[in-house]
């Protein structure tokens, strides 16, 4: 069973409600049909009910099992307006401004549904930029307690690959942090390890990447990765395998790792690859996606107080299905954490 198929089965075991606000995009409707048919999640579509149903019917998509919520007529909209004003009043938000936003910017409406507990997570980005998707999340949901920053990662599933976790990797940060300093890079590494463990149910092996392996080159960019590795090790939970700095081949190819970094528990075995900046990460994931024909799911977010995930604007309906399954599994984990906190209190 493939990675996404496994996640779908996990999602089916405890069905969550995911809101999809981009109902103007046919890929959203196509994905909705498959998600409902497979029982991966309950789906909320945001938009005018008549328009959404008409659009789906034009292409023969059966979305009859989805809940369609129209911000203009929903009885819950006023409560969302009031809450948005409360959350943003220090920024000068007025009731009229909140109403204008929620009636016309469905991404904000979807995030408010998550905030108010009417949905467990949201998936967006098929026709919006990462900035547009994450802006309402950061304004309304904010960061997860204990998390220093929000970052983005991709799940990469490489066919016929014996490296990583049977060809599965986390690449980070490939979608958000432009040029993280050592502290941020360390935080990305630790969050990515946690994400890998949650989604694959396997032990993460984390490599911080560079154009240098263990001092083979001297440069300020190398120093940043060395310092980030030190900070990450200091803050890592017991037992987490994390090391750097590594060139890519030293991180994932056993023979190269043994040659370039003998004695490292990570060299040649990494399944979580932490790139030094957004340029490297974004280029890296797209190279693997296009040249190795890898499945790329993301950019997924980590560090937000509730599960909200982005999509590439070049995504397919199948990609949306996969990210919905990932979001549902993340929501399951959040629920378990909340239950543990309640028991401890």
mmCIF file of N, CA, C and O in Angstrom, residues 149-152 173-181 184 188 276-279:
data_model
loop_
_atom_site.group_PDB
_atom_site.id
_atom_site.type_symbol
_atom_site.label_atom_id
_atom_site.label_comp_id
_atom_site.label_asym_id
_atom_site.label_seq_id
_atom_site.Cartn_x
_atom_site.Cartn_y
_atom_site.Cartn_z
ATOM 1 N N UNK A 149 7.899 29.141 15.119
ATOM 2 C CA UNK A 149 7.526 29.742 13.849
ATOM 3 C C UNK A 149 6.725 28.760 13.018
ATOM 4 O O UNK A 149 6.751 27.552 13.252
ATOM 5 N N UNK A 150 6.016 29.320 12.044
ATOM 6 C CA UNK A 150 5.290 28.513 11.067
ATOM 7 C C UNK A 150 6.215 28.288 9.881
ATOM 8 O O UNK A 150 6.852 29.212 9.389
ATOM 9 N N UNK A 151 6.292 27.047 9.424
ATOM 10 C CA UNK A 151 7.111 26.736 8.262
ATOM 11 C C UNK A 151 6.346 25.779 7.359
ATOM 12 O O UNK A 151 5.245 25.335 7.687
ATOM 13 N N UNK A 152 6.933 25.470 6.222
ATOM 14 C CA UNK A 152 6.248 24.635 5.238
ATOM 15 C C UNK A 152 7.147 23.488 4.812
ATOM 16 O O UNK A 152 8.373 23.606 4.783
ATOM 17 N N UNK A 173 12.560 23.896 4.414
ATOM 18 C CA UNK A 173 11.304 24.546 4.124
ATOM 19 C C UNK A 173 11.311 24.884 2.638
ATOM 20 O O UNK A 173 12.238 25.542 2.174
ATOM 21 N N UNK A 174 10.311 24.439 1.921
ATOM 22 C CA UNK A 174 10.266 24.636 0.469
ATOM 23 C C UNK A 174 9.187 25.615 0.047
ATOM 24 O O UNK A 174 8.935 25.767 -1.152
ATOM 25 N N UNK A 175 8.542 26.281 1.008
ATOM 26 C CA UNK A 175 7.432 27.113 0.608
ATOM 27 C C UNK A 175 7.201 28.394 1.372
ATOM 28 O O UNK A 175 6.341 29.179 0.993
ATOM 29 N N UNK A 176 7.968 28.644 2.438
ATOM 30 C CA UNK A 176 7.594 29.794 3.264
ATOM 31 C C UNK A 176 8.771 30.645 3.738
ATOM 32 O O UNK A 176 8.857 31.821 3.409
ATOM 33 N N UNK A 177 9.696 30.068 4.511
ATOM 34 C CA UNK A 177 10.775 30.859 5.116
ATOM 35 C C UNK A 177 11.871 31.132 4.083
ATOM 36 O O UNK A 177 12.561 30.221 3.640
ATOM 37 N N UNK A 178 12.041 32.388 3.731
ATOM 38 C CA UNK A 178 12.936 32.761 2.640
ATOM 39 C C UNK A 178 14.400 32.459 2.946
ATOM 40 O O UNK A 178 15.077 31.784 2.180
ATOM 41 N N UNK A 179 14.889 32.972 4.050
ATOM 42 C CA UNK A 179 16.310 32.792 4.395
ATOM 43 C C UNK A 179 16.437 32.682 5.908
ATOM 44 O O UNK A 179 16.864 33.612 6.578
ATOM 45 N N UNK A 180 16.056 31.538 6.464
ATOM 46 C CA UNK A 180 16.020 31.407 7.924
ATOM 47 C C UNK A 180 17.393 31.521 8.557
ATOM 48 O O UNK A 180 18.390 31.035 8.014
ATOM 49 N N UNK A 181 17.440 32.190 9.718
ATOM 50 C CA UNK A 181 18.678 32.263 10.477
ATOM 51 C C UNK A 181 18.865 30.928 11.211
ATOM 52 O O UNK A 181 18.015 30.032 11.127
ATOM 53 N N UNK A 184 15.901 29.771 13.397
ATOM 54 C CA UNK A 184 14.731 29.362 12.620
ATOM 55 C C UNK A 184 14.987 28.047 11.894
ATOM 56 O O UNK A 184 14.110 27.184 11.807
ATOM 57 N N UNK A 188 12.806 24.683 12.189
ATOM 58 C CA UNK A 188 12.261 23.983 11.017
ATOM 59 C C UNK A 188 12.643 22.509 11.062
ATOM 60 O O UNK A 188 11.827 21.620 10.791
ATOM 61 N N UNK A 276 18.933 24.878 3.339
ATOM 62 C CA UNK A 276 19.421 26.081 4.012
ATOM 63 C C UNK A 276 18.593 27.331 3.746
ATOM 64 O O UNK A 276 18.635 28.281 4.530
ATOM 65 N N UNK A 277 17.863 27.365 2.628
ATOM 66 C CA UNK A 277 17.016 28.520 2.340
ATOM 67 C C UNK A 277 15.916 28.108 1.364
ATOM 68 O O UNK A 277 15.889 26.979 0.873
ATOM 69 N N UNK A 278 15.014 29.042 1.103
ATOM 70 C CA UNK A 278 13.851 28.731 0.280
ATOM 71 C C UNK A 278 14.233 28.456 -1.172
ATOM 72 O O UNK A 278 13.603 27.624 -1.833
ATOM 73 N N UNK A 279 15.246 29.144 -1.681
ATOM 74 C CA UNK A 279 15.695 28.885 -3.050
ATOM 75 C C UNK A 279 16.073 27.413 -3.218
ATOM 76 O O UNK A 279 15.608 26.726 -4.128
#
